[in-house]
Coordinates of C-alpha atoms in Angstrom, one line a residue:
X1 CA 33.1 -6.2 -5.6
X2 CA 33.0 -2.9 -7.3
X3 CA 31.0 -1.3 -10.3
X4 CA 33.8 0.2 -12.4
X5 CA 34.0 3.8 -11.9
X6 CA 31.5 3.8 -9.1
X7 CA 31.8 4.0 -5.5
X8 CA 29.2 1.3 -5.3
X9 CA 30.2 -2.3 -3.2
X10 CA 27.7 -5.1 -4.4
X11 CA 27.0 -8.5 -3.1
X12 CA 26.2 -11.2 -5.6
X13 CA 24.5 -14.3 -5.5
X14 CA 25.2 -16.8 -8.2
X15 CA 27.0 -16.0 -11.3
X16 CA 25.5 -12.3 -13.1
X17 CA 24.7 -12.5 -16.8
X18 CA 25.7 -9.1 -19.2
X19 CA 22.3 -7.5 -18.1
X20 CA 23.4 -7.4 -14.7
X21 CA 27.2 -6.6 -15.5
X22 CA 26.4 -3.8 -17.4
X23 CA 23.9 -2.8 -14.4
X24 CA 26.6 -3.3 -11.9
X25 CA 29.1 -1.4 -13.6
X26 CA 27.7 1.3 -14.1
X27 CA 24.2 1.2 -11.9
X28 CA 23.4 5.4 -12.5
X29 CA 23.8 5.0 -16.6
X30 CA 21.5 1.7 -16.5
X31 CA 18.8 3.0 -14.4
X32 CA 18.7 6.2 -16.4
X33 CA 18.1 3.7 -19.8
X34 CA 15.4 2.0 -17.6
X35 CA 12.2 0.8 -19.9
X36 CA 10.3 2.2 -17.0
X37 CA 9.9 3.4 -13.3
X38 CA 7.0 1.1 -11.9
X39 CA 6.7 3.7 -8.6
X40 CA 8.2 6.3 -7.1
X41 CA 8.4 7.1 -3.6
X42 CA 10.0 10.7 -3.3
X43 CA 13.5 10.6 -1.3
X44 CA 13.2 7.1 -0.3
X45 CA 12.5 4.4 -2.8
X46 CA 12.5 4.3 -6.5
X47 CA 11.5 1.0 -8.3
X48 CA 12.7 0.7 -12.1
X49 CA 12.9 -1.9 -14.4
X50 CA 15.4 -2.8 -16.6
X51 CA 15.5 -4.5 -20.1
X52 CA 18.5 -7.4 -20.4
X53 CA 17.3 -8.7 -23.4
X54 CA 16.4 -12.1 -24.2
X55 CA 19.0 -14.0 -23.0
X56 CA 18.0 -13.4 -19.6
X57 CA 15.1 -12.2 -17.5
X58 CA 14.5 -8.4 -16.8
X59 CA 15.5 -6.8 -13.6
X60 CA 13.7 -4.8 -11.1
X61 CA 16.3 -3.1 -9.1
X62 CA 14.8 -0.9 -6.1
X63 CA 17.1 2.0 -5.0
X64 CA 16.5 2.9 -1.1
X65 CA 18.0 6.7 -0.8
X66 CA 18.9 8.4 2.8
X67 CA 18.0 12.0 2.4
X68 CA 18.7 13.1 5.5
X69 CA 22.0 13.1 7.3
X70 CA 20.7 11.0 10.4
X71 CA 19.7 8.6 8.2
X72 CA 23.2 8.4 7.0
X73 CA 24.8 8.1 10.6
X74 CA 22.2 5.5 11.3
X75 CA 23.3 2.8 8.9
X76 CA 26.8 4.2 9.8
X77 CA 27.5 0.9 11.3
X78 CA 24.8 -0.9 10.2
X79 CA 23.6 -3.4 6.9
X80 CA 21.5 -0.9 4.3
X81 CA 18.0 -2.2 4.2
X82 CA 18.7 -3.8 0.8
X83 CA 21.0 -6.0 2.8
X84 CA 19.0 -6.5 5.1
X85 CA 15.9 -7.4 2.7
X86 CA 18.3 -10.2 1.7
X87 CA 18.9 -11.7 4.9
X88 CA 15.5 -12.0 5.5
X89 CA 14.9 -13.3 2.0
X90 CA 17.1 -16.2 2.5
X91 CA 16.1 -16.8 5.8
X92 CA 12.4 -17.2 4.7
X93 CA 13.5 -20.0 1.9
X94 CA 15.3 -21.8 4.7
X95 CA 11.9 -21.9 6.6
X96 CA 10.6 -23.7 3.2
X97 CA 9.0 -20.8 1.4
X98 CA 9.4 -19.1 -1.9
X99 CA 10.8 -15.8 -1.9
X100 CA 11.7 -13.1 -4.7
X101 CA 15.6 -13.5 -3.2
X102 CA 17.9 -10.3 -4.6
X103 CA 20.7 -11.9 -7.2
X104 CA 22.7 -8.7 -6.7
X105 CA 22.4 -5.8 -3.6
X106 CA 24.7 -2.8 -3.5
X107 CA 25.4 0.2 -1.3
X108 CA 26.7 3.2 -2.4
X109 CA 29.1 5.1 0.9
X110 CA 31.1 8.0 1.2
X111 CA 33.5 8.2 4.3
X112 CA 31.7 5.1 5.5
X113 CA 28.5 7.0 5.4
X114 CA 25.5 5.5 3.3
X115 CA 24.1 7.4 0.7
X116 CA 22.1 4.4 -1.1
X117 CA 21.5 0.9 -1.8
X118 CA 20.5 -1.2 -4.6
X119 CA 18.1 -4.5 -4.6
X120 CA 18.2 -6.2 -7.6
X121 CA 15.7 -9.0 -8.5
X122 CA 15.1 -10.8 -11.4
X123 CA 11.4 -11.0 -13.2
X124 CA 9.5 -14.1 -12.1
X125 CA 7.0 -15.5 -14.3
X126 CA 4.1 -14.8 -11.9
X127 CA 1.3 -12.3 -11.4
X128 CA 0.9 -10.3 -8.0
X129 CA -2.4 -12.1 -5.9
X130 CA -4.2 -8.0 -5.8
X131 CA -3.9 -8.0 -9.9
X132 CA -5.7 -11.1 -10.3
X133 CA -8.3 -10.6 -7.9
X134 CA -9.2 -7.0 -9.4
X135 CA -9.5 -8.6 -13.0
X136 CA -12.8 -8.1 -14.7
X137 CA -15.1 -10.9 -15.2
X138 CA -12.6 -13.1 -12.8
X139 CA -15.1 -16.3 -12.2
X140 CA -16.3 -16.8 -9.0
X141 CA -15.0 -20.3 -8.6
X142 CA -11.5 -19.5 -9.3
X143 CA -11.9 -16.7 -7.0
X144 CA -12.6 -19.1 -4.4
X145 CA -10.1 -21.8 -4.6
X146 CA -7.6 -18.6 -5.2
X147 CA -8.1 -17.4 -1.8
X148 CA -8.5 -20.8 -0.3
X149 CA -5.1 -21.1 -1.4
X150 CA -4.1 -18.0 0.0
X151 CA -5.8 -18.3 3.4
X152 CA -3.9 -22.0 3.8
X153 CA -0.5 -20.3 2.1
X154 CA -1.0 -17.3 4.9
X155 CA -1.8 -20.0 8.0
X156 CA 1.0 -22.1 7.2
X157 CA 3.1 -18.4 6.9
X158 CA 2.4 -17.3 10.3
X159 CA 2.7 -20.7 11.8
X160 CA 6.8 -20.3 10.5
X161 CA 6.8 -17.3 12.6
X162 CA 6.7 -15.1 9.4
X163 CA 5.4 -11.6 10.2
X164 CA 5.2 -9.9 7.2
X165 CA 3.7 -6.4 8.0
X166 CA 2.9 -4.9 5.4
X167 CA 0.7 -7.9 5.1
X168 CA -1.2 -7.1 1.5
X169 CA -1.8 -8.9 -1.6
X170 CA 0.4 -7.3 -3.9
X171 CA 3.4 -8.5 -2.0
X172 CA 2.9 -12.2 -3.2
X173 CA 2.7 -14.0 -6.2
X174 CA 0.9 -16.4 -7.8
X175 CA 2.6 -18.2 -10.5
X176 CA -0.9 -20.4 -11.3
X177 CA 1.0 -24.0 -10.2
X178 CA -0.7 -24.3 -6.3
X179 CA 2.1 -22.0 -4.8
X180 CA 3.1 -18.5 -3.9
X181 CA 5.6 -16.4 -3.9
X182 CA 6.9 -13.7 -1.5
X183 CA 8.3 -10.1 -2.5
X184 CA 9.1 -7.2 -0.5
X185 CA 10.8 -7.8 2.6
X186 CA 11.3 -4.6 3.7
X187 CA 9.0 -4.8 6.7
X188 CA 9.1 -8.2 7.4
X189 CA 10.5 -9.8 10.7
X190 CA 11.3 -13.6 11.2
X191 CA 10.2 -14.9 15.4
X192 CA 10.9 -18.5 16.4
X193 CA 7.5 -20.2 16.8
X194 CA 4.4 -19.0 15.6
X195 CA 2.6 -16.0 15.6
X196 CA 0.2 -15.1 19.0
X197 CA -2.0 -12.0 18.8
X198 CA 0.3 -10.8 16.0
X199 CA -1.6 -12.7 13.1
X200 CA -5.0 -10.9 13.6
X201 CA -3.4 -7.5 12.9
X202 CA -1.7 -9.2 9.6
X203 CA -5.1 -10.3 8.7
X204 CA -6.8 -7.2 9.9
X205 CA -4.1 -5.5 7.3
X206 CA -5.7 -7.6 4.9
X207 CA -9.3 -7.2 5.7
X208 CA -9.0 -3.0 5.0
X209 CA -7.4 -3.6 0.9
X210 CA -10.0 -3.2 -2.2
X211 CA -9.8 -7.3 -2.8
X212 CA -13.1 -7.1 -4.8
X213 CA -14.6 -9.9 -2.9
X214 CA -17.8 -10.0 -1.1
X215 CA -18.2 -10.3 3.0
X216 CA -19.1 -14.2 3.0
X217 CA -15.8 -14.8 0.8
X218 CA -13.9 -13.0 3.7
X219 CA -15.3 -15.2 6.1
X220 CA -14.5 -18.2 4.0
X221 CA -10.9 -17.4 4.0
X222 CA -11.2 -16.9 7.5
X223 CA -12.5 -20.2 7.7
X224 CA -10.4 -21.8 5.5
X225 CA -7.5 -20.1 7.7
X226 CA -8.3 -21.7 10.4
X227 CA -8.7 -25.1 9.6
X228 CA -12.1 -26.9 9.3
X229 CA -11.3 -28.4 13.0
X230 CA -12.1 -24.7 14.4
X231 CA -15.5 -24.7 15.6
X232 CA -18.5 -21.7 15.1
X233 CA -17.1 -20.2 18.7
X234 CA -13.4 -20.0 17.9
X235 CA -14.5 -18.7 14.0
X236 CA -16.4 -15.9 16.0
X237 CA -13.5 -15.1 18.5
X238 CA -11.2 -15.0 15.6
X239 CA -13.2 -12.5 13.7
X240 CA -14.0 -10.1 16.3
X241 CA -10.3 -9.9 17.3
X242 CA -10.0 -9.1 13.2
X243 CA -12.5 -6.4 13.6
X244 CA -11.2 -4.9 16.9
X245 CA -7.6 -4.7 14.7
X246 CA -9.2 -3.4 11.7
X247 CA -10.9 -0.5 13.4
X248 CA -7.8 0.1 15.4
X249 CA -5.9 0.4 12.2
X250 CA -8.5 2.5 10.6
X251 CA -8.4 5.4 13.1
X252 CA -4.8 5.4 12.7
X253 CA -4.9 5.6 9.3
X254 CA -7.2 8.7 9.7
X255 CA -4.9 10.1 11.7
X256 CA -2.2 10.0 9.4
X257 CA -4.2 11.1 6.3
X258 CA -4.6 14.4 8.2
X259 CA -1.5 14.9 9.6
X260 CA -0.2 14.0 5.7
X261 CA -2.9 16.9 4.4
X262 CA -0.5 19.8 5.2
X263 CA 2.6 18.1 4.9
X264 CA 5.1 19.8 2.4
X265 CA 6.8 16.6 0.5
X266 CA 5.8 14.4 -1.7
X267 CA 2.2 15.3 -1.9
X268 CA 1.9 18.9 -1.3
X269 CA 3.5 21.7 -1.9
X270 CA 3.5 25.6 -0.5
X271 CA 2.9 28.6 -2.5
X272 CA 3.0 31.6 -0.3
X273 CA -0.2 31.4 2.1
X274 CA -1.7 28.4 -0.2
X275 CA -1.6 24.5 -0.4
X276 CA -1.7 22.7 -3.7
X277 CA -1.4 19.0 -4.5
X278 CA 1.6 17.9 -6.5
X279 CA 0.2 17.1 -10.5
X280 CA -3.2 18.5 -10.1
X281 CA -2.5 22.3 -10.3
X282 CA -4.1 21.9 -13.7
X283 CA -6.8 19.9 -13.4
X284 CA -10.2 20.9 -14.0
X285 CA -11.6 22.1 -10.5
X286 CA -14.4 23.8 -8.6
X287 CA -13.8 26.8 -6.1
X288 CA -15.6 27.0 -2.8
X289 CA -15.3 30.5 -1.6
X290 CA -15.6 28.9 2.4
X291 CA -14.3 30.4 5.5
X292 CA -10.6 29.5 6.6
X293 CA -11.7 26.8 9.0
X294 CA -14.3 25.4 6.8
X295 CA -12.2 25.3 4.1
X296 CA -9.6 23.4 5.9
X297 CA -12.4 21.1 7.2
X298 CA -13.0 20.3 3.6
X299 CA -9.8 19.7 2.6
X300 CA -8.5 17.4 5.4
X301 CA -11.2 15.2 5.1
X302 CA -11.0 14.9 1.1
X303 CA -7.3 13.5 2.0
X304 CA -8.4 11.1 4.6
X305 CA -11.6 9.8 2.6
X306 CA -8.9 9.8 -0.7
X307 CA -6.2 7.9 2.0
X308 CA -8.5 5.3 2.8
X309 CA -10.3 4.1 -0.5
X310 CA -13.4 6.1 0.1
X311 CA -15.0 8.2 -2.6
X312 CA -15.1 11.7 -2.2
X313 CA -13.8 14.8 -4.4
X314 CA -10.1 14.8 -4.8
X315 CA -8.3 17.9 -3.3
X316 CA -6.5 20.6 -5.5
X317 CA -5.5 23.9 -3.8
X318 CA -6.5 25.2 -0.8
X319 CA -6.2 28.6 0.7
X320 CA -7.4 31.2 3.4
X321 CA -10.3 32.1 1.3
X322 CA -11.6 28.7 0.1
X323 CA -10.9 25.2 -1.3
X324 CA -10.6 23.4 -4.7
X325 CA -11.6 20.6 -5.1
X326 CA -11.6 18.4 -8.7
X327 CA -14.3 18.6 -10.9
X328 CA -16.4 15.4 -11.0
X329 CA -18.5 16.4 -14.1
X330 CA -21.9 16.2 -12.6
X331 CA -24.5 13.7 -14.5
X332 CA -27.8 12.4 -14.1
X333 CA -28.4 9.3 -11.7
X334 CA -28.0 5.9 -13.0
X335 CA -30.6 3.5 -13.0
X336 CA -29.0 1.4 -10.1
X337 CA -27.9 4.5 -8.4
X338 CA -29.6 3.9 -5.1
X339 CA -28.1 0.6 -5.1
X340 CA -25.1 1.8 -5.6
X341 CA -25.4 4.4 -2.4
X342 CA -26.4 1.7 -0.4
X343 CA -23.4 -0.2 -0.8
X344 CA -21.1 2.9 -0.4
X345 CA -22.5 3.6 2.8
X346 CA -22.1 0.0 3.9
X347 CA -18.2 0.6 2.7
X348 CA -18.3 3.6 5.2
X349 CA -19.9 1.5 8.2
X350 CA -16.3 0.9 9.8
X351 CA -15.0 4.0 9.6
X352 CA -18.2 6.1 11.1
X353 CA -22.0 7.6 10.0
X354 CA -23.1 10.6 8.6
X355 CA -25.4 13.0 10.7
X356 CA -27.8 13.5 7.5
X357 CA -27.9 11.6 4.3
X358 CA -24.7 13.6 2.3
X359 CA -25.6 14.8 -1.2
X360 CA -24.1 12.2 -3.6
X361 CA -22.6 13.3 -7.3
X362 CA -22.9 11.1 -10.0
X363 CA -20.2 11.1 -12.6
X364 CA -18.8 8.8 -15.4
X365 CA -15.1 8.9 -14.1
X366 CA -13.7 5.3 -13.3
X367 CA -11.4 7.2 -10.4
X368 CA -14.9 8.6 -8.4
X369 CA -16.3 4.8 -8.6
X370 CA -19.4 5.8 -10.7
X371 CA -22.0 7.0 -8.6
X372 CA -20.0 6.9 -5.4
X373 CA -18.8 10.3 -4.8
X374 CA -20.2 12.7 -2.3
X375 CA -19.7 16.7 -1.7
X376 CA -17.7 17.6 0.9
X377 CA -18.1 21.5 1.3
X378 CA -20.6 22.3 3.7
X379 CA -20.7 24.2 6.8
X380 CA -21.7 22.3 9.7
X381 CA -20.3 19.0 11.1
X382 CA -21.8 16.0 9.1
X383 CA -19.9 13.1 9.6
X384 CA -18.3 11.4 12.9
X385 CA -15.9 9.2 13.0
X386 CA -15.6 6.3 15.4

């Protein structure tokens, strides 16, 4: 069907309530009135939450846009990402798993060329796993039981041939009744039969996430994933496979972060010979007058570490004469400063090593994970990637 007054073609799954009907009638107007934009990725995807009232659940709308001509021609005879997600979700349900199946998908085309597509999913009474594990004061027993349940679910998922490439805890909802619901199928693939070596790569992607769990809990997760019949040798072999894949993924992430450090787009904008991070221009910073090569090295390293989730000052601006980094508001080291620094150094072990001990900064700001930020500006190489 077509929304009234629009060029969007819609496919519905079941009956449409008043809120969904209003969205279909004029999606642009409905999204302009959306109560919030949950997350935005410039040029490609936008996420909206549309309030519908008390008679039906709120709607989450994902909008895929195609800013380039090549992207539009590519989908001339192919279904859109929204349509593909809906098809994958239905096939996952057929394999016996719960999935956040879209209630409506739409495509906006001009002369057969796809401009954007819509995926509409109703809100579910559940929370994503990453948010639950990140709760302050979460009991150890509850965290272990949750990880055990997720490990068993992951094994069943992989044995069923479901390859969720973005294998991240925020893509799984937990409703509290001992089962998970999958969301986000943009990078999901289905194969016949169990996953082979691919499963270790997926577990490595999960391993690189900040889950707020200890090493022993990660090993417990692996034991639950492998099952009680797996012996010590099998567990050791699996752990080594995961670690090898993890290091390879981290090296790739570091290279991507280095390339993204000078990319004009969502994060970086160019002002003559100056590069600036969008949204940080007015932040309080520290100006470092360095030669061009050293300034670029500090700029790239700051972006790499930030993207990897490791502690560093955030980059603000770069020009040929120096670099500007966020001012950490340095304070005196806390009582447990040495212990926290030691824990931070352990986080670096899988990424590389310091040639000499860095100069650490202590700050009350949570964004810098007090007191785990260190100075980047130095005229000598002090950090070696693995």
